[in-house]
Amino acid sequence: MNTPAPIALFVYNRPWHTRQTLDYLQKNLLAAQSPLYIFSDGAKTDADKASVAEVRKIAAGISGFKSVTVIGREQNMGLANSIISGVTQLVNQHGNVIVFEDDLVSSPYTLQYFNGALERYAGEEKVMHISAYMFPLQDLALPETFFFRAAFSWGWATWASAWKNFEPDIDKLIAQFDNEKINQFSIEGTMNFWKQMLDFKARKNNSWAIRWYSSVFLNGGLTLNPGQSLIHNIGHDGSGVHSNIEDMYGVQVAQQPVKNYPGVLEENKQAYDAIKYFLKNRKGSILQRGMRFAKQLRSKYLLKKQ
């Protein structure tokens, strides 16, 4: 295997989540050979200064990697600008990058999966993105890894050659869609990806991820995904900048290494159908939705009490 790719970790004001993310990253098989770059955004308000400082103290004390570089921003860039800037910096420096946010716990084999895929598909222009998260799908016959169209942002990797296709201008992106492309982009209407595009244009969100996925989609790109998730998102407790309190995306993280990668560069129809079914039915019955709503209210109340 080539030299492991650099890891970019984007953090802000959540010390506990940051510690969890780093603890699990340290346990990865290739951690000691991987350079880690921690991008710490500046405080947006005075109320955030103490927690930002605590996160930076955690970052400064981290070991267990080939090297640790902490980039502390003096000003608040916001998550989108921070990620776009950091990813661009590292792919220009190293040619590829593995990207984590501060609420992702990983399998011991996540870095191994990323690096294996980065090496295997280097130079394959059609493969633009590697995802480590996968929904809790019911189809147990899915392959170990597969190609899909959507780019998920809960732990991912890419190359400089793919990232150069990132288009940040939402108007340029929207102009390239017709009704059929919108339908396919939205997994036949089962996911609100197009709404996220329109919300960005209306300044209702500041998502870098939806612009990256649309850039991949419009370039005919593929994303590699694991059949069993190698990432679990712990940020759906209401503490994150952009997270909602949801448990429908909870997974059991894989505890075995990925050994097989697809040889044919095309979307896997079986996986597409399984993901579409999950997205269509993920909210459950009216009773299940009511129970989840009650749980969300309770979690919000407890967070306010802290």
PDB file of C-alpha atoms in Angstrom:
ATOM      1  CA  MET A   1       0.000   0.000   0.000  1.00  0.00           C
ATOM      2  CA  ASN A   2       1.143   3.544  -0.746  1.00  0.00           C
ATOM      3  CA  THR A   3       1.709   6.142   1.955  1.00  0.00           C
ATOM      4  CA  PRO A   4      -1.599   6.588   3.820  1.00  0.00           C
ATOM      5  CA  ALA A   5      -3.662   9.612   2.866  1.00  0.00           C
ATOM      6  CA  PRO A   6      -3.835  12.649   5.149  1.00  0.00           C
ATOM      7  CA  ILE A   7      -6.829  12.885   7.476  1.00  0.00           C
ATOM      8  CA  ALA A   8      -8.671  16.200   7.717  1.00  0.00           C
ATOM      9  CA  LEU A   9     -10.729  16.577  10.894  1.00  0.00           C
ATOM     10  CA  PHE A  10     -13.023  19.601  11.123  1.00  0.00           C
ATOM     11  CA  VAL A  11     -13.922  20.652  14.665  1.00  0.00           C
ATOM     12  CA  TYR A  12     -15.702  23.531  16.341  1.00  0.00           C
ATOM     13  CA  ASN A  13     -17.233  23.675  19.824  1.00  0.00           C
ATOM     14  CA  ARG A  14     -18.070  20.124  20.914  1.00  0.00           C
ATOM     15  CA  PRO A  15     -15.321  18.769  23.196  1.00  0.00           C
ATOM     16  CA  TRP A  16     -16.993  15.449  24.045  1.00  0.00           C
ATOM     17  CA  HIS A  17     -17.814  14.633  20.422  1.00  0.00           C
ATOM     18  CA  THR A  18     -14.322  15.649  19.306  1.00  0.00           C
ATOM     19  CA  ARG A  19     -12.735  13.403  21.929  1.00  0.00           C
ATOM     20  CA  GLN A  20     -14.893  10.453  20.861  1.00  0.00           C
ATOM     21  CA  THR A  21     -14.042  10.981  17.202  1.00  0.00           C
ATOM     22  CA  LEU A  22     -10.312  11.151  17.968  1.00  0.00           C
ATOM     23  CA  ASP A  23     -10.375   8.181  20.342  1.00  0.00           C
ATOM     24  CA  TYR A  24     -11.877   5.956  17.659  1.00  0.00           C
ATOM     25  CA  LEU A  25      -9.568   7.318  14.961  1.00  0.00           C
ATOM     26  CA  GLN A  26      -6.543   6.518  17.145  1.00  0.00           C
ATOM     27  CA  LYS A  27      -7.664   2.875  17.267  1.00  0.00           C
ATOM     28  CA  ASN A  28      -7.577   2.550  13.478  1.00  0.00           C
ATOM     29  CA  LEU A  29      -4.935   0.224  12.075  1.00  0.00           C
ATOM     30  CA  LEU A  30      -3.280   2.891   9.923  1.00  0.00           C
ATOM     31  CA  ALA A  31      -3.511   5.774  12.385  1.00  0.00           C
ATOM     32  CA  ALA A  32       0.185   5.675  13.305  1.00  0.00           C
ATOM     33  CA  GLN A  33       1.162   5.988   9.630  1.00  0.00           C
ATOM     34  CA  SER A  34      -1.354   8.754   8.814  1.00  0.00           C
ATOM     35  CA  PRO A  35      -0.795  12.518   9.072  1.00  0.00           C
ATOM     36  CA  LEU A  36      -3.694  14.229  10.863  1.00  0.00           C
ATOM     37  CA  TYR A  37      -4.741  17.816  10.196  1.00  0.00           C
ATOM     38  CA  ILE A  38      -7.238  19.303  12.648  1.00  0.00           C
ATOM     39  CA  PHE A  39      -9.051  22.371  11.335  1.00  0.00           C
ATOM     40  CA  SER A  40     -10.495  24.275  14.293  1.00  0.00           C
ATOM     41  CA  ASP A  41     -12.945  27.013  13.347  1.00  0.00           C
ATOM     42  CA  GLY A  42     -12.974  30.285  15.269  1.00  0.00           C
ATOM     43  CA  ALA A  43     -15.765  31.110  17.697  1.00  0.00           C
ATOM     44  CA  LYS A  44     -18.855  32.636  16.128  1.00  0.00           C
ATOM     45  CA  THR A  45     -20.032  34.189  19.391  1.00  0.00           C
ATOM     46  CA  ASP A  46     -18.528  34.988  22.780  1.00  0.00           C
ATOM     47  CA  ALA A  47     -20.607  32.156  24.223  1.00  0.00           C
ATOM     48  CA  ASP A  48     -18.666  29.663  22.074  1.00  0.00           C
ATOM     49  CA  LYS A  49     -15.168  30.832  23.029  1.00  0.00           C
ATOM     50  CA  ALA A  50     -14.745  28.566  26.050  1.00  0.00           C
ATOM     51  CA  SER A  51     -15.839  25.398  24.251  1.00  0.00           C
ATOM     52  CA  VAL A  52     -13.721  26.265  21.197  1.00  0.00           C
ATOM     53  CA  ALA A  53     -10.717  26.695  23.505  1.00  0.00           C
ATOM     54  CA  GLU A  54     -11.453  23.348  25.168  1.00  0.00           C
ATOM     55  CA  VAL A  55     -11.609  21.618  21.778  1.00  0.00           C
ATOM     56  CA  ARG A  56      -8.254  23.158  20.836  1.00  0.00           C
ATOM     57  CA  LYS A  57      -6.737  21.950  24.100  1.00  0.00           C
ATOM     58  CA  ILE A  58      -7.857  18.406  23.225  1.00  0.00           C
ATOM     59  CA  ALA A  59      -6.420  18.760  19.720  1.00  0.00           C
ATOM     60  CA  ALA A  60      -3.070  20.017  21.034  1.00  0.00           C
ATOM     61  CA  GLY A  61      -2.688  16.935  23.244  1.00  0.00           C
ATOM     62  CA  ILE A  62      -3.424  14.302  20.607  1.00  0.00           C
ATOM     63  CA  SER A  63      -0.856  11.654  19.688  1.00  0.00           C
ATOM     64  CA  GLY A  64      -0.942   8.296  17.948  1.00  0.00           C
ATOM     65  CA  PHE A  65      -0.660   9.593  14.391  1.00  0.00           C
ATOM     66  CA  LYS A  66       2.334  10.057  12.095  1.00  0.00           C
ATOM     67  CA  SER A  67       2.001  13.793  12.684  1.00  0.00           C
ATOM     68  CA  VAL A  68      -0.628  16.144  14.068  1.00  0.00           C
ATOM     69  CA  THR A  69      -1.098  19.642  12.669  1.00  0.00           C
ATOM     70  CA  VAL A  70      -3.677  21.931  14.268  1.00  0.00           C
ATOM     71  CA  ILE A  71      -4.957  24.815  12.148  1.00  0.00           C
ATOM     72  CA  GLY A  72      -6.724  27.225  14.484  1.00  0.00           C
ATOM     73  CA  ARG A  73      -8.801  29.798  12.636  1.00  0.00           C
ATOM     74  CA  GLU A  74      -8.867  33.256  14.192  1.00  0.00           C
ATOM     75  CA  GLN A  75     -12.232  34.055  12.623  1.00  0.00           C
ATOM     76  CA  ASN A  76     -15.346  31.920  12.208  1.00  0.00           C
ATOM     77  CA  MET A  77     -15.371  30.601   8.656  1.00  0.00           C
ATOM     78  CA  GLY A  78     -18.456  28.424   9.019  1.00  0.00           C
ATOM     79  CA  LEU A  79     -18.448  24.688   8.369  1.00  0.00           C
ATOM     80  CA  ALA A  80     -18.885  24.895   4.590  1.00  0.00           C
ATOM     81  CA  ASN A  81     -16.045  27.352   3.983  1.00  0.00           C
ATOM     82  CA  SER A  82     -13.823  25.531   6.449  1.00  0.00           C
ATOM     83  CA  ILE A  83     -14.291  22.190   4.700  1.00  0.00           C
ATOM     84  CA  ILE A  84     -13.934  23.571   1.176  1.00  0.00           C
ATOM     85  CA  SER A  85     -10.750  25.423   2.147  1.00  0.00           C
ATOM     86  CA  GLY A  86      -9.239  22.537   4.106  1.00  0.00           C
ATOM     87  CA  VAL A  87      -9.992  19.858   1.524  1.00  0.00           C
ATOM     88  CA  THR A  88      -8.598  22.050  -1.259  1.00  0.00           C
ATOM     89  CA  GLN A  89      -5.417  22.678   0.740  1.00  0.00           C
ATOM     90  CA  LEU A  90      -4.767  19.008   1.447  1.00  0.00           C
ATOM     91  CA  VAL A  91      -5.556  17.583  -1.994  1.00  0.00           C
ATOM     92  CA  ASN A  92      -3.241  20.208  -3.472  1.00  0.00           C
ATOM     93  CA  GLN A  93      -0.533  19.176  -0.996  1.00  0.00           C
ATOM     94  CA  HIS A  94      -1.001  15.411  -0.996  1.00  0.00           C
ATOM     95  CA  GLY A  95      -3.162  14.479  -4.000  1.00  0.00           C
ATOM     96  CA  ASN A  96      -5.912  12.942  -1.867  1.00  0.00           C
ATOM     97  CA  VAL A  97      -7.623  13.334   1.507  1.00  0.00           C
ATOM     98  CA  ILE A  98      -9.792  11.521   4.063  1.00  0.00           C
ATOM     99  CA  VAL A  99     -12.392  13.795   5.665  1.00  0.00           C
ATOM    100  CA  PHE A 100     -13.952  13.571   9.123  1.00  0.00           C
ATOM    101  CA  GLU A 101     -16.180  15.939  11.059  1.00  0.00           C
ATOM    102  CA  ASP A 102     -16.233  16.086  14.853  1.00  0.00           C
ATOM    103  CA  ASP A 103     -19.133  13.682  15.438  1.00  0.00           C
ATOM    104  CA  LEU A 104     -18.092  10.504  13.636  1.00  0.00           C
ATOM    105  CA  VAL A 105     -16.943   7.330  15.371  1.00  0.00           C
ATOM    106  CA  SER A 106     -15.174   4.862  13.140  1.00  0.00           C
ATOM    107  CA  SER A 107     -14.444   1.175  12.832  1.00  0.00           C
ATOM    108  CA  PRO A 108     -10.823   0.099  13.462  1.00  0.00           C
ATOM    109  CA  TYR A 109     -10.751  -0.664   9.728  1.00  0.00           C
ATOM    110  CA  THR A 110     -12.109   2.626   8.359  1.00  0.00           C
ATOM    111  CA  LEU A 111      -8.737   4.116   7.405  1.00  0.00           C
ATOM    112  CA  GLN A 112      -7.729   0.809   5.851  1.00  0.00           C
ATOM    113  CA  TYR A 113     -10.902   0.885   3.726  1.00  0.00           C
ATOM    114  CA  PHE A 114     -10.325   4.467   2.635  1.00  0.00           C
ATOM    115  CA  ASN A 115      -6.688   3.959   1.724  1.00  0.00           C
ATOM    116  CA  GLY A 116      -7.367   0.710  -0.109  1.00  0.00           C
ATOM    117  CA  ALA A 117     -10.017   2.406  -2.215  1.00  0.00           C
ATOM    118  CA  LEU A 118      -7.939   5.537  -2.809  1.00  0.00           C
ATOM    119  CA  GLU A 119      -5.128   3.364  -4.129  1.00  0.00           C
ATOM    120  CA  ARG A 120      -7.321   0.998  -6.148  1.00  0.00           C
ATOM    121  CA  TYR A 121      -9.328   3.683  -7.969  1.00  0.00           C
ATOM    122  CA  ALA A 122      -6.648   6.352  -8.347  1.00  0.00           C
ATOM    123  CA  GLY A 123      -6.752   7.522 -11.952  1.00  0.00           C
ATOM    124  CA  GLU A 124     -10.305   6.261 -12.517  1.00  0.00           C
ATOM    125  CA  GLU A 125     -12.047   9.527 -13.404  1.00  0.00           C
ATOM    126  CA  LYS A 126     -15.515   8.035 -12.990  1.00  0.00           C
ATOM    127  CA  VAL A 127     -14.898   7.199  -9.318  1.00  0.00           C
ATOM    128  CA  MET A 128     -15.010  10.566  -7.561  1.00  0.00           C
ATOM    129  CA  HIS A 129     -15.893   9.930  -3.924  1.00  0.00           C
ATOM    130  CA  ILE A 130     -15.518   7.226  -1.258  1.00  0.00           C
ATOM    131  CA  SER A 131     -18.119   7.051   1.519  1.00  0.00           C
ATOM    132  CA  ALA A 132     -17.668   5.168   4.793  1.00  0.00           C
ATOM    133  CA  TYR A 133     -21.216   5.514   6.146  1.00  0.00           C
ATOM    134  CA  MET A 134     -24.111   3.363   4.977  1.00  0.00           C
ATOM    135  CA  PHE A 135     -27.735   3.349   6.061  1.00  0.00           C
ATOM    136  CA  PRO A 136     -29.009   0.418   8.155  1.00  0.00           C
ATOM    137  CA  LEU A 137     -30.257  -1.477   5.108  1.00  0.00           C
ATOM    138  CA  GLN A 138     -32.306  -4.657   5.362  1.00  0.00           C
ATOM    139  CA  ASP A 139     -30.829  -6.362   2.291  1.00  0.00           C
ATOM    140  CA  LEU A 140     -28.269  -8.700   3.836  1.00  0.00           C
ATOM    141  CA  ALA A 141     -27.208  -9.962   0.411  1.00  0.00           C
ATOM    142  CA  LEU A 142     -25.568  -6.683  -0.562  1.00  0.00           C
ATOM    143  CA  PRO A 143     -21.958  -6.902  -1.733  1.00  0.00           C
ATOM    144  CA  GLU A 144     -19.178  -5.887   0.628  1.00  0.00           C
ATOM    145  CA  THR A 145     -18.701  -2.655  -1.323  1.00  0.00           C
ATOM    146  CA  PHE A 146     -20.594  -1.154  -4.240  1.00  0.00           C
ATOM    147  CA  PHE A 147     -20.952   1.924  -6.411  1.00  0.00           C
ATOM    148  CA  PHE A 148     -23.832   4.359  -6.015  1.00  0.00           C
ATOM    149  CA  ARG A 149     -24.635   7.835  -7.337  1.00  0.00           C
ATOM    150  CA  ALA A 150     -25.049   9.926  -4.159  1.00  0.00           C
ATOM    151  CA  ALA A 151     -22.095  11.290  -2.202  1.00  0.00           C
ATOM    152  CA  PHE A 152     -22.626  10.942   1.549  1.00  0.00           C
ATOM    153  CA  SER A 153     -20.587  13.193   3.823  1.00  0.00           C
ATOM    154  CA  TRP A 154     -20.316  11.223   7.091  1.00  0.00           C
ATOM    155  CA  GLY A 155     -16.706  10.204   6.585  1.00  0.00           C
ATOM    156  CA  TRP A 156     -15.445  10.377   3.017  1.00  0.00           C
ATOM    157  CA  ALA A 157     -12.393  10.583   0.819  1.00  0.00           C
ATOM    158  CA  THR A 158     -11.474  11.907  -2.595  1.00  0.00           C
ATOM    159  CA  TRP A 159      -8.622  12.797  -4.928  1.00  0.00           C
ATOM    160  CA  ALA A 160      -7.373  16.123  -6.286  1.00  0.00           C
ATOM    161  CA  SER A 161      -8.401  14.953  -9.764  1.00  0.00           C
ATOM    162  CA  ALA A 162     -12.026  14.586  -8.619  1.00  0.00           C
ATOM    163  CA  TRP A 163     -12.160  17.617  -6.329  1.00  0.00           C
ATOM    164  CA  LYS A 164     -11.187  19.905  -9.213  1.00  0.00           C
ATOM    165  CA  ASN A 165     -14.728  19.288 -10.515  1.00  0.00           C
ATOM    166  CA  PHE A 166     -16.301  20.796  -7.387  1.00  0.00           C
ATOM    167  CA  GLU A 167     -18.565  23.668  -8.433  1.00  0.00           C
ATOM    168  CA  PRO A 168     -19.452  26.002  -5.547  1.00  0.00           C
ATOM    169  CA  ASP A 169     -21.747  28.234  -7.644  1.00  0.00           C
ATOM    170  CA  ILE A 170     -25.310  27.024  -7.018  1.00  0.00           C
ATOM    171  CA  ASP A 171     -26.710  28.857 -10.060  1.00  0.00           C
ATOM    172  CA  LYS A 172     -24.297  27.088 -12.403  1.00  0.00           C
ATOM    173  CA  LEU A 173     -25.286  23.759 -10.874  1.00  0.00           C
ATOM    174  CA  ILE A 174     -29.050  24.306 -10.975  1.00  0.00           C
ATOM    175  CA  ALA A 175     -28.881  25.440 -14.612  1.00  0.00           C
ATOM    176  CA  GLN A 176     -27.672  21.965 -15.639  1.00  0.00           C
ATOM    177  CA  PHE A 177     -30.696  20.085 -14.250  1.00  0.00           C
ATOM    178  CA  ASP A 178     -33.881  19.159 -16.095  1.00  0.00           C
ATOM    179  CA  ASN A 179     -36.856  17.284 -14.629  1.00  0.00           C
ATOM    180  CA  GLU A 180     -35.405  13.848 -15.343  1.00  0.00           C
ATOM    181  CA  LYS A 181     -32.065  14.729 -13.778  1.00  0.00           C
ATOM    182  CA  ILE A 182     -33.847  16.128 -10.721  1.00  0.00           C
ATOM    183  CA  ASN A 183     -35.735  12.838 -10.355  1.00  0.00           C
ATOM    184  CA  GLN A 184     -32.579  10.736 -10.637  1.00  0.00           C
ATOM    185  CA  PHE A 185     -30.599  13.105  -8.402  1.00  0.00           C
ATOM    186  CA  SER A 186     -33.282  12.737  -5.715  1.00  0.00           C
ATOM    187  CA  ILE A 187     -33.303   8.908  -5.925  1.00  0.00           C
ATOM    188  CA  GLU A 188     -36.725   9.026  -7.574  1.00  0.00           C
ATOM    189  CA  GLY A 189     -38.051  11.529  -5.074  1.00  0.00           C
ATOM    190  CA  THR A 190     -37.171   9.521  -1.962  1.00  0.00           C
ATOM    191  CA  MET A 191     -34.575  11.979  -0.639  1.00  0.00           C
ATOM    192  CA  ASN A 192     -34.798  15.777  -0.442  1.00  0.00           C
ATOM    193  CA  PHE A 193     -31.557  16.460  -2.291  1.00  0.00           C
ATOM    194  CA  TRP A 194     -33.207  18.866  -4.752  1.00  0.00           C
ATOM    195  CA  LYS A 195     -34.876  20.766  -1.910  1.00  0.00           C
ATOM    196  CA  GLN A 196     -31.440  21.154  -0.345  1.00  0.00           C
ATOM    197  CA  MET A 197     -30.249  22.720  -3.608  1.00  0.00           C
ATOM    198  CA  LEU A 198     -33.147  25.183  -3.684  1.00  0.00           C
ATOM    199  CA  ASP A 199     -32.748  25.927   0.024  1.00  0.00           C
ATOM    200  CA  PHE A 200     -29.093  26.764  -0.544  1.00  0.00           C
ATOM    201  CA  LYS A 201     -30.052  29.164  -3.328  1.00  0.00           C
ATOM    202  CA  ALA A 202     -32.622  30.733  -0.978  1.00  0.00           C
ATOM    203  CA  ARG A 203     -29.914  30.972   1.740  1.00  0.00           C
ATOM    204  CA  LYS A 204     -31.789  28.614   4.029  1.00  0.00           C
ATOM    205  CA  ASN A 205     -28.732  26.371   4.355  1.00  0.00           C
ATOM    206  CA  ASN A 206     -25.025  26.664   3.665  1.00  0.00           C
ATOM    207  CA  SER A 207     -24.325  23.098   2.612  1.00  0.00           C
ATOM    208  CA  TRP A 208     -21.055  22.304   0.922  1.00  0.00           C
ATOM    209  CA  ALA A 209     -22.125  18.628   0.715  1.00  0.00           C
ATOM    210  CA  ILE A 210     -25.113  19.149  -1.585  1.00  0.00           C
ATOM    211  CA  ARG A 211     -22.940  21.143  -3.980  1.00  0.00           C
ATOM    212  CA  TRP A 212     -20.316  18.412  -3.941  1.00  0.00           C
ATOM    213  CA  TYR A 213     -22.888  15.673  -4.593  1.00  0.00           C
ATOM    214  CA  SER A 214     -24.422  17.669  -7.451  1.00  0.00           C
ATOM    215  CA  SER A 215     -20.934  18.222  -8.902  1.00  0.00           C
ATOM    216  CA  VAL A 216     -20.304  14.467  -8.774  1.00  0.00           C
ATOM    217  CA  PHE A 217     -23.735  13.702 -10.246  1.00  0.00           C
ATOM    218  CA  LEU A 218     -23.457  16.184 -13.125  1.00  0.00           C
ATOM    219  CA  ASN A 219     -20.032  14.810 -14.038  1.00  0.00           C
ATOM    220  CA  GLY A 220     -21.419  11.265 -14.236  1.00  0.00           C
ATOM    221  CA  GLY A 221     -19.378  10.262 -11.212  1.00  0.00           C
ATOM    222  CA  LEU A 222     -19.704   7.247  -8.958  1.00  0.00           C
ATOM    223  CA  THR A 223     -19.243   6.925  -5.212  1.00  0.00           C
ATOM    224  CA  LEU A 224     -17.875   3.829  -3.483  1.00  0.00           C
ATOM    225  CA  ASN A 225     -19.838   2.653  -0.440  1.00  0.00           C
ATOM    226  CA  PRO A 226     -19.574  -0.186   2.109  1.00  0.00           C
ATOM    227  CA  GLY A 227     -22.386  -2.691   2.503  1.00  0.00           C
ATOM    228  CA  GLN A 228     -22.053  -2.329   6.284  1.00  0.00           C
ATOM    229  CA  SER A 229     -21.289   1.082   7.688  1.00  0.00           C
ATOM    230  CA  LEU A 230     -17.776   1.868   8.889  1.00  0.00           C
ATOM    231  CA  ILE A 231     -18.985   5.098  10.521  1.00  0.00           C
ATOM    232  CA  HIS A 232     -21.612   5.961  13.126  1.00  0.00           C
ATOM    233  CA  ASN A 233     -22.755   9.572  13.506  1.00  0.00           C
ATOM    234  CA  ILE A 234     -23.024  10.591  17.172  1.00  0.00           C
ATOM    235  CA  GLY A 235     -24.019  14.170  16.373  1.00  0.00           C
ATOM    236  CA  HIS A 236     -27.760  13.655  16.123  1.00  0.00           C
ATOM    237  CA  ASP A 237     -28.239  14.707  19.725  1.00  0.00           C
ATOM    238  CA  GLY A 238     -29.044  18.276  18.750  1.00  0.00           C
ATOM    239  CA  SER A 239     -25.561  19.580  19.575  1.00  0.00           C
ATOM    240  CA  GLY A 240     -24.341  20.026  16.013  1.00  0.00           C
ATOM    241  CA  VAL A 241     -24.471  23.087  13.774  1.00  0.00           C
ATOM    242  CA  HIS A 242     -26.468  21.279  11.092  1.00  0.00           C
ATOM    243  CA  SER A 243     -27.660  18.098  12.805  1.00  0.00           C
ATOM    244  CA  ASN A 244     -31.198  17.174  13.750  1.00  0.00           C
ATOM    245  CA  ILE A 245     -32.109  14.770  16.516  1.00  0.00           C
ATOM    246  CA  GLU A 246     -32.733  11.539  14.601  1.00  0.00           C
ATOM    247  CA  ASP A 247     -32.053   7.902  15.413  1.00  0.00           C
ATOM    248  CA  MET A 248     -33.258   6.376  12.139  1.00  0.00           C
ATOM    249  CA  TYR A 249     -29.706   6.548  10.786  1.00  0.00           C
ATOM    250  CA  GLY A 250     -28.106   4.698  13.697  1.00  0.00           C
ATOM    251  CA  VAL A 251     -25.925   1.738  12.715  1.00  0.00           C
ATOM    252  CA  GLN A 252     -23.737  -1.016  14.111  1.00  0.00           C
ATOM    253  CA  VAL A 253     -20.240  -0.223  12.867  1.00  0.00           C
ATOM    254  CA  ALA A 254     -18.462  -3.030  11.013  1.00  0.00           C
ATOM    255  CA  GLN A 255     -15.830  -4.846  13.077  1.00  0.00           C
ATOM    256  CA  GLN A 256     -14.126  -6.615  10.199  1.00  0.00           C
ATOM    257  CA  PRO A 257     -11.905  -5.273   7.406  1.00  0.00           C
ATOM    258  CA  VAL A 258     -13.157  -4.660   3.880  1.00  0.00           C
ATOM    259  CA  LYS A 259     -11.461  -7.084   1.521  1.00  0.00           C
ATOM    260  CA  ASN A 260     -13.370  -6.806  -1.748  1.00  0.00           C
ATOM    261  CA  TYR A 261     -13.912  -3.861  -4.060  1.00  0.00           C
ATOM    262  CA  PRO A 262     -16.030  -3.820  -7.246  1.00  0.00           C
ATOM    263  CA  GLY A 263     -14.195  -4.319 -10.506  1.00  0.00           C
ATOM    264  CA  VAL A 264     -16.956  -3.017 -12.775  1.00  0.00           C
ATOM    265  CA  LEU A 265     -17.379   0.750 -12.654  1.00  0.00           C
ATOM    266  CA  GLU A 266     -21.158   1.037 -12.639  1.00  0.00           C
ATOM    267  CA  GLU A 267     -23.916   1.675 -10.116  1.00  0.00           C
ATOM    268  CA  ASN A 268     -25.082  -1.450  -8.315  1.00  0.00           C
ATOM    269  CA  LYS A 269     -28.797  -1.927  -9.057  1.00  0.00           C
ATOM    270  CA  GLN A 270     -29.431  -4.104  -5.992  1.00  0.00           C
ATOM    271  CA  ALA A 271     -27.860  -1.513  -3.699  1.00  0.00           C
ATOM    272  CA  TYR A 272     -29.759   1.296  -5.415  1.00  0.00           C
ATOM    273  CA  ASP A 273     -33.065  -0.488  -4.802  1.00  0.00           C
ATOM    274  CA  ALA A 274     -32.168  -1.217  -1.159  1.00  0.00           C
ATOM    275  CA  ILE A 275     -31.213   2.404  -0.482  1.00  0.00           C
ATOM    276  CA  LYS A 276     -34.309   3.720  -2.264  1.00  0.00           C
ATOM    277  CA  TYR A 277     -36.514   1.416  -0.181  1.00  0.00           C
ATOM    278  CA  PHE A 278     -34.841   2.567   3.037  1.00  0.00           C
ATOM    279  CA  LEU A 279     -35.205   6.247   2.151  1.00  0.00           C
ATOM    280  CA  LYS A 280     -38.840   5.824   1.163  1.00  0.00           C
ATOM    281  CA  ASN A 281     -39.758   4.027   4.396  1.00  0.00           C
ATOM    282  CA  ARG A 282     -37.271   5.444   6.903  1.00  0.00           C
ATOM    283  CA  LYS A 283     -39.758   7.624   8.792  1.00  0.00           C
ATOM    284  CA  GLY A 284     -41.910   4.629   9.744  1.00  0.00           C
ATOM    285  CA  SER A 285     -45.551   4.519  10.786  1.00  0.00           C
ATOM    286  CA  ILE A 286     -47.484   7.402  12.346  1.00  0.00           C
ATOM    287  CA  LEU A 287     -46.944   5.790  15.765  1.00  0.00           C
ATOM    288  CA  GLN A 288     -43.200   5.472  15.185  1.00  0.00           C
ATOM    289  CA  ARG A 289     -43.005   9.097  14.037  1.00  0.00           C
ATOM    290  CA  GLY A 290     -44.879  10.230  17.128  1.00  0.00           C
ATOM    291  CA  MET A 291     -42.566   8.299  19.426  1.00  0.00           C
ATOM    292  CA  ARG A 292     -39.519   9.728  17.663  1.00  0.00           C
ATOM    293  CA  PHE A 293     -40.917  13.268  17.922  1.00  0.00           C
ATOM    294  CA  ALA A 294     -41.454  12.810  21.662  1.00  0.00           C
ATOM    295  CA  LYS A 295     -37.875  11.577  22.009  1.00  0.00           C
ATOM    296  CA  GLN A 296     -36.614  14.629  20.108  1.00  0.00           C
ATOM    297  CA  LEU A 297     -38.497  16.997  22.412  1.00  0.00           C
ATOM    298  CA  ARG A 298     -37.072  15.251  25.468  1.00  0.00           C
ATOM    299  CA  SER A 299     -33.520  15.428  24.081  1.00  0.00           C
ATOM    300  CA  LYS A 300     -33.881  19.136  23.311  1.00  0.00           C
ATOM    301  CA  TYR A 301     -35.158  19.747  26.831  1.00  0.00           C
ATOM    302  CA  LEU A 302     -32.212  17.886  28.370  1.00  0.00           C
ATOM    303  CA  LEU A 303     -29.728  19.814  26.214  1.00  0.00           C
ATOM    304  CA  LYS A 304     -31.208  23.114  27.391  1.00  0.00           C
ATOM    305  CA  LYS A 305     -30.828  21.960  30.994  1.00  0.00           C
ATOM    306  CA  GLN A 306     -27.099  21.315  30.543  1.00  0.00           C
TER     307      GLN A 306
END
